[in-house]
Short mmCIF file of C-alpha atoms in Angstrom, two decimals:
data_model
loop_
_atom_site.label_atom_id
_atom_site.label_comp_id
_atom_site.label_asym_id
_atom_site.label_seq_id
_atom_site.Cartn_x
_atom_site.Cartn_y
_atom_site.Cartn_z
CA UNK D 29 -81.56 42.67 120.47
CA UNK D 30 -83.15 44.17 117.37
CA UNK D 31 -81.34 44.16 114.04
CA UNK D 32 -80.56 47.70 112.83
CA UNK D 33 -80.38 48.57 109.11
CA UNK D 34 -78.47 51.76 108.33
CA UNK D 35 -78.21 53.33 104.88
CA UNK D 36 -75.03 55.24 104.22
CA UNK D 37 -73.65 53.14 107.05
CA UNK D 38 -70.00 52.95 106.02
CA UNK D 39 -69.02 56.52 106.93
CA UNK D 40 -70.02 59.77 108.60
CA UNK D 41 -73.20 59.97 110.64
CA UNK D 42 -74.32 56.54 109.44
CA UNK D 43 -71.14 54.92 110.77
CA UNK D 44 -71.60 56.86 114.00
CA UNK D 45 -75.02 55.26 114.47
CA UNK D 46 -73.54 51.88 113.56
CA UNK D 47 -70.96 52.22 116.34
CA UNK D 48 -73.59 53.21 118.88
CA UNK D 49 -76.01 50.39 118.06
CA UNK D 50 -73.16 47.84 117.89
CA UNK D 51 -71.90 49.01 121.29
CA UNK D 52 -75.40 48.34 122.63
CA UNK D 53 -75.25 44.77 121.29
CA UNK D 54 -77.39 45.12 118.16
CA UNK D 55 -76.67 43.20 114.98
CA UNK D 56 -76.32 45.44 111.94
CA UNK D 57 -77.09 45.63 108.25
CA UNK D 58 -74.98 48.32 106.59
CA UNK D 59 -75.99 49.69 103.19
CA UNK D 60 -73.77 51.78 100.90
CA UNK D 61 -72.53 51.81 97.32
CA UNK D 62 -68.84 51.00 97.94
CA UNK D 63 -68.40 47.35 98.92
CA UNK D 64 -64.78 47.83 99.96
CA UNK D 65 -65.73 50.55 102.44
CA UNK D 66 -68.60 48.42 103.69
CA UNK D 67 -66.27 45.48 104.27
CA UNK D 68 -63.79 47.67 106.15
CA UNK D 69 -66.48 49.18 108.38
CA UNK D 70 -68.05 45.78 109.04
CA UNK D 71 -64.72 44.19 109.99
CA UNK D 72 -63.83 47.02 112.37
CA UNK D 73 -67.24 46.96 114.05
CA UNK D 74 -67.26 43.17 114.39
CA UNK D 75 -63.74 43.10 115.82
CA UNK D 76 -64.54 45.80 118.35
CA UNK D 77 -68.07 44.86 119.42
CA UNK D 78 -68.48 41.21 118.42
CA UNK D 79 -71.88 41.69 116.78
CA UNK D 80 -73.04 40.10 113.52
CA UNK D 81 -72.91 42.48 110.55
CA UNK D 82 -74.36 42.01 107.06
CA UNK D 83 -73.59 44.38 104.22
CA UNK D 84 -75.58 45.34 101.14
CA UNK D 85 -73.93 47.16 98.26
CA UNK D 86 -76.70 49.19 96.62
CA UNK D 87 -77.16 52.55 94.94
CA UNK D 88 -80.31 53.90 96.57
CA UNK D 89 -80.66 56.60 93.93
CA UNK D 90 -81.82 53.83 91.57
CA UNK D 91 -84.99 51.71 91.64
CA UNK D 92 -82.93 48.50 91.55
CA UNK D 93 -80.84 49.59 94.52
CA UNK D 94 -83.94 50.38 96.55
CA UNK D 95 -85.54 47.08 95.57
CA UNK D 96 -82.51 45.16 96.85
CA UNK D 97 -82.78 46.75 100.30
CA UNK D 98 -86.59 46.50 100.34
CA UNK D 99 -86.30 42.76 99.83
CA UNK D 100 -84.09 42.52 102.91
CA UNK D 101 -86.47 44.66 104.96
CA UNK D 102 -89.46 42.48 104.08
CA UNK D 103 -87.67 39.16 104.62
CA UNK D 104 -85.72 39.95 107.81
CA UNK D 105 -86.90 41.13 111.23
CA UNK D 106 -85.33 44.58 111.12
CA UNK D 107 -86.26 46.41 114.31
CA UNK D 108 -84.63 49.78 113.58
CA UNK D 109 -84.28 51.54 110.24
CA UNK D 110 -81.90 54.51 109.92
CA UNK D 111 -82.46 56.39 106.65
CA UNK D 112 -79.15 58.23 106.46
CA UNK D 113 -77.88 57.99 102.86
CA UNK D 114 -77.71 61.32 101.11
CA UNK D 115 -75.65 64.21 99.82
CA UNK D 116 -75.97 67.86 98.83
CA UNK D 117 -74.78 69.56 95.64
CA UNK D 118 -71.93 72.10 95.32
CA UNK D 119 -74.02 74.57 93.30
CA UNK D 120 -77.54 75.83 94.07
CA UNK D 121 -80.54 75.29 91.85
CA UNK D 122 -80.65 75.84 88.90
CA UNK D 123 -76.87 75.96 88.41
CA UNK D 124 -76.44 72.25 89.13
CA UNK D 125 -77.15 69.87 86.24
CA UNK D 126 -80.76 68.69 86.26
CA UNK D 127 -79.66 65.04 86.31
CA UNK D 128 -77.71 65.70 89.51
CA UNK D 129 -80.72 67.42 91.06
CA UNK D 130 -82.95 64.48 90.21
CA UNK D 131 -80.45 61.97 91.57
CA UNK D 132 -80.19 63.92 94.85
CA UNK D 133 -83.98 64.00 95.22
CA UNK D 134 -84.19 60.27 94.45
CA UNK D 135 -81.73 59.61 97.26
CA UNK D 136 -83.15 62.07 99.81
CA UNK D 137 -86.87 61.55 99.19
CA UNK D 138 -87.73 58.48 97.14
CA UNK D 139 -85.33 56.09 98.89
CA UNK D 140 -86.55 56.84 102.45
CA UNK D 141 -90.14 56.69 101.22
CA UNK D 142 -89.65 53.24 99.72
CA UNK D 143 -87.52 51.73 102.47
CA UNK D 144 -89.84 53.00 105.21
CA UNK D 145 -92.81 51.53 103.35
CA UNK D 146 -91.04 48.16 103.26
CA UNK D 147 -90.06 48.25 106.94
CA UNK D 148 -93.38 49.30 108.50
CA UNK D 149 -95.46 46.10 108.10
CA UNK D 150 -92.96 43.96 110.04
CA UNK D 151 -92.58 46.53 112.80
CA UNK D 152 -96.33 46.93 113.17
CA UNK D 153 -96.83 43.16 113.25
CA UNK D 154 -94.23 42.86 116.04
CA UNK D 155 -95.69 45.84 117.90
CA UNK D 156 -92.35 47.63 118.18
CA UNK D 157 -89.65 49.30 116.13
CA UNK D 158 -88.01 52.61 115.34
CA UNK D 159 -87.35 54.67 112.23
CA UNK D 160 -84.72 57.43 112.30
CA UNK D 161 -84.74 59.76 109.30
CA UNK D 162 -81.57 61.84 109.05
CA UNK D 163 -82.76 65.23 107.84
CA UNK D 164 -80.99 68.57 108.46
CA UNK D 165 -81.54 71.99 109.97
CA UNK D 166 -81.44 73.07 106.30
CA UNK D 167 -84.96 71.65 106.15
CA UNK D 168 -86.19 74.36 108.53
CA UNK D 169 -85.63 77.14 105.97
CA UNK D 170 -86.37 77.70 102.27
CA UNK D 171 -82.89 76.56 101.25
CA UNK D 172 -83.00 75.26 97.69
CA UNK D 173 -83.77 71.74 96.60
CA UNK D 174 -81.58 70.20 99.31
CA UNK D 175 -83.45 72.10 102.02
CA UNK D 176 -86.77 71.28 100.37
CA UNK D 177 -85.96 67.58 100.36
CA UNK D 178 -84.93 67.68 104.01
CA UNK D 179 -88.11 69.63 104.85
CA UNK D 180 -90.11 66.84 103.21
CA UNK D 181 -88.26 64.27 105.31
CA UNK D 182 -88.97 66.19 108.53
CA UNK D 183 -92.69 66.52 107.81
CA UNK D 184 -92.90 62.94 106.58
CA UNK D 185 -91.33 61.76 109.84
CA UNK D 186 -93.64 63.80 112.04
CA UNK D 187 -96.75 62.62 110.22
CA UNK D 188 -95.57 59.01 110.33
CA UNK D 189 -94.77 59.35 114.03
CA UNK D 190 -98.42 60.11 114.82
CA UNK D 191 -99.70 57.31 112.61
CA UNK D 192 -97.38 54.64 114.01
CA UNK D 193 -97.39 55.57 117.70
CA UNK D 194 -100.46 53.38 118.46
CA UNK D 195 -98.54 50.41 116.98
CA UNK D 196 -95.46 50.81 119.19
CA UNK D 197 -93.25 52.18 116.40
CA UNK D 198 -91.22 55.32 117.14
CA UNK D 199 -90.20 57.78 114.40
CA UNK D 200 -87.61 60.52 114.81
CA UNK D 201 -86.42 63.24 112.43
CA UNK D 202 -82.74 63.88 113.17
CA UNK D 203 -81.72 67.39 112.09
CA UNK D 204 -77.94 67.88 112.22
CA UNK D 205 -76.23 71.18 111.58
CA UNK D 206 -72.61 71.44 110.38
CA UNK D 207 -71.10 68.08 111.30
CA UNK D 208 -67.56 66.75 110.90
CA UNK D 209 -67.95 63.82 108.49
CA UNK D 210 -66.03 62.71 105.41
CA UNK D 211 -67.58 65.57 103.42
CA UNK D 212 -65.34 68.50 102.43
CA UNK D 213 -64.78 70.97 105.27
CA UNK D 214 -66.19 74.49 104.82
CA UNK D 215 -63.40 76.85 105.89
CA UNK D 216 -65.70 79.87 106.16
CA UNK D 217 -67.70 78.28 109.01
CA UNK D 218 -66.34 79.12 112.49
CA UNK D 219 -64.87 76.18 114.39
CA UNK D 220 -67.30 76.59 117.31
CA UNK D 221 -70.29 75.91 115.03
CA UNK D 222 -69.21 72.41 114.06
CA UNK D 223 -70.61 69.29 115.72
CA UNK D 224 -68.99 65.90 116.05
CA UNK D 225 -70.77 62.81 114.79
CA UNK D 226 -70.99 61.53 118.36
CA UNK D 227 -72.81 64.70 119.45
CA UNK D 228 -75.44 64.15 116.77
CA UNK D 229 -75.82 60.46 117.60
CA UNK D 230 -75.91 61.00 121.39
CA UNK D 231 -78.64 63.63 121.10
CA UNK D 232 -80.65 61.49 118.68
CA UNK D 233 -80.57 58.46 120.98
CA UNK D 234 -81.69 60.59 123.93
CA UNK D 235 -84.51 62.11 121.91
CA UNK D 236 -85.57 58.70 120.60
CA UNK D 237 -85.90 57.43 124.18
CA UNK D 238 -87.89 60.55 125.07
CA UNK D 239 -90.15 59.99 122.04
CA UNK D 240 -89.53 63.47 120.68
CA UNK D 241 -90.49 64.32 117.08
CA UNK D 242 -87.21 66.05 116.18
CA UNK D 243 -83.61 65.85 117.35
CA UNK D 244 -81.31 68.86 117.06
CA UNK D 245 -77.84 68.64 118.60
CA UNK D 246 -75.91 71.65 119.86
CA UNK D 247 -77.26 74.59 121.81
CA UNK D 248 -76.48 77.01 118.97
CA UNK D 249 -78.47 74.94 116.47
CA UNK D 250 -81.35 74.61 118.92
CA UNK D 251 -81.42 78.41 119.19
CA UNK D 252 -81.19 78.62 115.40
CA UNK D 253 -84.19 76.31 115.02
CA UNK D 254 -86.21 78.33 117.54
CA UNK D 255 -85.36 81.61 115.80
CA UNK D 256 -86.32 80.20 112.41
CA UNK D 257 -89.62 78.91 113.78
CA UNK D 258 -90.63 82.31 115.15
CA UNK D 259 -89.12 84.55 112.48
CA UNK D 260 -91.38 86.21 109.87
CA UNK D 261 -91.21 84.41 106.53
CA UNK D 262 -89.44 87.33 104.83
CA UNK D 263 -86.72 87.27 107.48
CA UNK D 264 -86.48 83.49 107.25
CA UNK D 265 -85.99 83.77 103.49
CA UNK D 266 -83.11 86.20 104.07
CA UNK D 267 -81.55 83.80 106.57
CA UNK D 268 -81.78 81.06 103.95
CA UNK D 269 -79.73 83.11 101.48
CA UNK D 270 -76.70 82.73 103.73
CA UNK D 271 -75.04 79.31 103.71
CA UNK D 272 -77.49 77.01 105.45
CA UNK D 273 -76.15 74.30 107.79
CA UNK D 274 -75.99 70.89 106.14
CA UNK D 275 -75.26 67.52 107.62
#
């Protein structure tokens, strides 16, 4: 079984992927900033599934944090990389502090760029592998810097998918909508719109097997994505002014 490295793997969607891959018998490498949370997640997963789990405490919004994980990716046969670490900001641009904006972009753009670059040579040499980039349906609309970063991740994934397909490496952009994670709940969003982590993970694993370029869970978010794709740009911009779904 391939070893799976998951960033942001101690909670939320990242932990959901960790459970799924562990249930399938894969060994894991979990990356997050909080070592205590990593240790708790690793112990629970090992006790339940019996797989081997390594942890790496690293802040991927920093060059040193990325370098730590890159070293692991280049020295270990990691067969699946899940770029999941990320967060949004409570205030839109430019009301958020510039330092916070830069840190968010470092985490959402620079970290996946660097870690993917480190993982690709080994996967290509082995003739197999998979990269799952956790984007968002927010990336389908002009939705501030968060949406712009997720749009970059979607397009990056789709370009990389074409380039790596001849080498046996699959790439999938996972685009969740509103998902129940450890993030604060948004009371103004109707209950029926929310997805569970398992729904997002289940759909992503199906779409990975089907070699699809994007994975969108939930019929309502699939309809949303279709409407956005076909809507005139002026209408799409109006849609973006409302609160855009975020993972």
